[in-house]
mmCIF file of C-alpha atoms and ligand atoms in Angstrom:
data_model
loop_
_atom_site.group_PDB
_atom_site.id
_atom_site.type_symbol
_atom_site.label_atom_id
_atom_site.label_comp_id
_atom_site.label_asym_id
_atom_site.label_seq_id
_atom_site.Cartn_x
_atom_site.Cartn_y
_atom_site.Cartn_z
ATOM 1 C CA MET I 1 14.934 -1.685 11.458
ATOM 2 C CA PRO I 2 11.628 -0.584 9.950
ATOM 3 C CA LEU I 3 11.416 -0.281 6.180
ATOM 4 C CA MET I 4 9.608 3.023 6.499
ATOM 5 C CA GLN I 5 8.161 5.242 9.205
ATOM 6 C CA TRP I 6 4.898 7.076 8.897
ATOM 7 C CA ASP I 7 5.365 10.803 8.403
ATOM 8 C CA ALA I 8 3.135 13.802 7.828
ATOM 9 C CA ALA I 9 3.973 13.869 4.110
ATOM 10 C CA LEU I 10 1.903 10.684 3.736
ATOM 11 C CA ASP I 11 -1.200 12.348 5.204
ATOM 12 C CA ILE I 12 -3.779 12.624 2.402
ATOM 13 C CA GLY I 13 -6.350 14.382 4.571
ATOM 14 C CA VAL I 14 -8.828 11.482 4.772
ATOM 15 C CA GLU I 15 -8.477 9.862 8.174
ATOM 16 C CA ALA I 16 -10.037 6.476 7.347
ATOM 17 C CA MET I 17 -7.654 6.074 4.403
ATOM 18 C CA ASN I 18 -4.682 7.311 6.451
ATOM 19 C CA GLU I 19 -5.518 4.542 8.931
ATOM 20 C CA ASP I 20 -5.450 1.933 6.149
ATOM 21 C CA HIS I 21 -2.160 3.308 4.864
ATOM 22 C CA ARG I 22 -0.647 3.081 8.344
ATOM 23 C CA GLU I 23 -1.779 -0.520 8.566
ATOM 24 C CA ILE I 24 -0.197 -1.285 5.187
ATOM 25 C CA LEU I 25 3.017 0.361 6.353
ATOM 26 C CA ASP I 26 2.870 -1.729 9.504
ATOM 27 C CA VAL I 27 2.561 -4.993 7.579
ATOM 28 C CA MET I 28 5.391 -3.947 5.254
ATOM 29 C CA ASN I 29 7.542 -3.317 8.325
ATOM 30 C CA GLN I 30 6.580 -6.716 9.752
ATOM 31 C CA ILE I 31 7.887 -8.376 6.585
ATOM 32 C CA HIS I 32 11.047 -6.293 6.670
ATOM 33 C CA ASP I 33 11.627 -7.099 10.362
ATOM 34 C CA ALA I 34 10.990 -10.819 9.865
ATOM 35 C CA HIS I 35 13.411 -10.790 6.926
ATOM 36 C CA GLY I 36 16.028 -8.937 9.021
ATOM 37 C CA ARG I 37 15.651 -11.377 11.898
ATOM 38 C CA GLY I 38 16.168 -14.311 9.549
ATOM 39 C CA GLN I 39 12.694 -15.781 10.054
ATOM 40 C CA SER I 40 11.799 -18.909 8.102
ATOM 41 C CA GLY I 41 10.585 -18.825 4.524
ATOM 42 C CA ALA I 42 7.196 -20.095 5.675
ATOM 43 C CA VAL I 43 6.769 -17.056 7.954
ATOM 44 C CA ILE I 44 7.855 -14.657 5.204
ATOM 45 C CA ASN I 45 5.476 -16.260 2.698
ATOM 46 C CA LEU I 46 2.597 -15.900 5.154
ATOM 47 C CA LEU I 47 3.370 -12.242 5.817
ATOM 48 C CA VAL I 48 3.737 -11.553 2.093
ATOM 49 C CA ALA I 49 0.339 -13.191 1.454
ATOM 50 C CA ASN I 50 -1.158 -11.165 4.305
ATOM 51 C CA LEU I 51 0.061 -7.900 2.787
ATOM 52 C CA ALA I 52 -1.627 -8.821 -0.509
ATOM 53 C CA GLU I 53 -4.906 -9.254 1.365
ATOM 54 C CA VAL I 54 -4.546 -6.054 3.348
ATOM 55 C CA CYS I 55 -3.774 -4.148 0.147
ATOM 56 C CA SER I 56 -6.620 -5.558 -1.895
ATOM 57 C CA ALA I 57 -9.068 -4.878 0.950
ATOM 58 C CA HIS I 58 -7.740 -1.316 1.164
ATOM 59 C CA PHE I 59 -8.000 -0.808 -2.594
ATOM 60 C CA ALA I 60 -11.632 -1.953 -2.527
ATOM 61 C CA ASP I 61 -12.391 0.412 0.382
ATOM 62 C CA GLU I 62 -10.592 3.247 -1.303
ATOM 63 C CA GLU I 63 -12.449 2.705 -4.579
ATOM 64 C CA ALA I 64 -15.775 2.700 -2.708
ATOM 65 C CA TYR I 65 -14.749 5.921 -0.971
ATOM 66 C CA MET I 66 -13.772 7.578 -4.259
ATOM 67 C CA ALA I 67 -17.131 6.564 -5.736
ATOM 68 C CA ARG I 68 -18.927 8.077 -2.716
ATOM 69 C CA ILE I 69 -17.242 11.447 -3.117
ATOM 70 C CA GLY I 70 -17.790 11.432 -6.893
ATOM 71 C CA TYR I 71 -14.073 11.493 -7.635
ATOM 72 C CA PRO I 72 -13.626 11.828 -11.418
ATOM 73 C CA GLY I 73 -10.294 9.968 -11.452
ATOM 74 C CA LEU I 74 -11.801 6.739 -10.112
ATOM 75 C CA ALA I 75 -11.531 4.654 -13.299
ATOM 76 C CA SER I 76 -7.831 5.316 -13.847
ATOM 77 C CA HIS I 77 -7.091 4.927 -10.133
ATOM 78 C CA LYS I 78 -8.741 1.490 -10.262
ATOM 79 C CA ILE I 79 -6.508 0.489 -13.181
ATOM 80 C CA ILE I 80 -3.434 1.580 -11.197
ATOM 81 C CA HIS I 81 -4.579 -0.571 -8.246
ATOM 82 C CA GLN I 82 -5.028 -3.590 -10.525
ATOM 83 C CA HIS I 83 -1.576 -3.033 -11.960
ATOM 84 C CA LEU I 84 -0.040 -2.785 -8.478
ATOM 85 C CA LEU I 85 -1.699 -6.017 -7.365
ATOM 86 C CA GLY I 86 -0.398 -7.705 -10.511
ATOM 87 C CA GLU I 87 3.142 -6.470 -9.829
ATOM 88 C CA TYR I 88 2.836 -7.498 -6.203
ATOM 89 C CA ALA I 89 1.695 -11.004 -7.179
ATOM 90 C CA LYS I 90 4.786 -11.364 -9.393
ATOM 91 C CA HIS I 91 7.049 -10.420 -6.485
ATOM 92 C CA ALA I 92 5.180 -12.769 -4.144
ATOM 93 C CA GLU I 93 5.582 -15.645 -6.634
ATOM 94 C CA ALA I 94 9.299 -14.954 -6.994
ATOM 95 C CA ILE I 95 9.718 -14.945 -3.201
ATOM 96 C CA LYS I 96 7.836 -18.232 -2.919
ATOM 97 C CA ALA I 97 9.957 -19.773 -5.682
ATOM 98 C CA ASN I 98 13.004 -18.619 -3.723
ATOM 99 C CA GLY I 99 11.963 -20.529 -0.593
ATOM 100 C CA GLY I 100 10.410 -17.526 1.127
ATOM 101 C CA ARG I 101 13.435 -15.289 0.817
ATOM 102 C CA ALA I 102 12.570 -11.654 0.157
ATOM 103 C CA ASN I 103 15.128 -9.361 -1.445
ATOM 104 C CA ASP I 104 16.016 -5.699 -1.888
ATOM 105 C CA GLU I 105 14.130 -5.543 -5.152
ATOM 106 C CA PHE I 106 10.936 -6.452 -3.313
ATOM 107 C CA PHE I 107 11.540 -3.965 -0.508
ATOM 108 C CA GLY I 108 12.439 -1.284 -3.046
ATOM 109 C CA PHE I 109 9.130 -1.967 -4.799
ATOM 110 C CA LEU I 110 7.228 -1.645 -1.483
ATOM 111 C CA ARG I 111 8.934 1.598 -0.577
ATOM 112 C CA ARG I 112 8.408 3.118 -4.025
ATOM 113 C CA TRP I 113 4.815 1.923 -4.084
ATOM 114 C CA LEU I 114 4.035 3.453 -0.750
ATOM 115 C CA VAL I 115 5.604 6.795 -1.439
ATOM 116 C CA ALA I 116 4.670 7.194 -5.107
ATOM 117 C CA HIS I 117 1.156 5.855 -4.840
ATOM 118 C CA ILE I 118 0.104 7.579 -1.632
ATOM 119 C CA LYS I 119 1.771 10.915 -2.298
ATOM 120 C CA GLY I 120 1.188 11.051 -6.040
ATOM 121 C CA ILE I 121 -2.055 9.183 -6.692
ATOM 122 C CA ASP I 122 -4.019 8.864 -3.437
ATOM 123 C CA ALA I 123 -3.299 12.495 -2.510
ATOM 124 C CA LYS I 124 -5.354 13.558 -5.560
ATOM 125 C CA TYR I 125 -8.637 12.134 -4.279
ATOM 126 C CA GLY I 126 -7.689 13.562 -0.858
ATOM 127 C CA ALA I 127 -7.569 17.010 -2.441
ATOM 128 C CA HIS I 128 -10.879 16.346 -4.205
ATOM 129 C CA ALA I 129 -12.481 15.257 -0.906
ATOM 130 C CA LYS I 130 -11.348 18.494 0.700
ATOM 131 C CA GLY I 131 -12.885 20.517 -2.146
ATOM 132 C CA ALA I 132 -16.111 18.502 -1.934
ATOM 133 C CA LYS I 133 -16.316 19.251 1.798
ATOM 134 C CA LEU I 134 -15.725 22.946 1.230
ATOM 135 C CA ARG I 135 -18.493 23.076 -1.407
ATOM 136 C CA ALA I 136 -20.926 21.154 0.789
HETATM 137 FE FE1 LIG L 1 -4.894 4.132 -4.211
HETATM 138 FE FE1 LIG L 2 -4.392 4.046 -0.766
#
């Protein structure tokens, strides 16, 4: 069973970033599926490490995009990304220490991160991008 499905409420109005978010969701679901199917700890650890890479690449892209559109909230958004990566690394370490076994706390963190960050934080630069386009 997937952890989360994409839905229109996650659309921030910037297609390139929506694409990244879908990819992140996909990798989260891969971890959740592998966990549900009882895959080995080594597989889970690899998938968890992959999600960290996908997320940090996305954050870098997103920050570059926000800079391009002159988004005034860039500095604080960057701090939030750093914080998320730090939290993620703690979860990843705990999973590793537990022999590659993920738990509900981790999946709860992923779900909250996805919903709260995309809808609450990313949506703000999406709204700014829309305004910038209208002014252009
Ligand atoms: Fe973000
Ligand atoms: Fe994002």
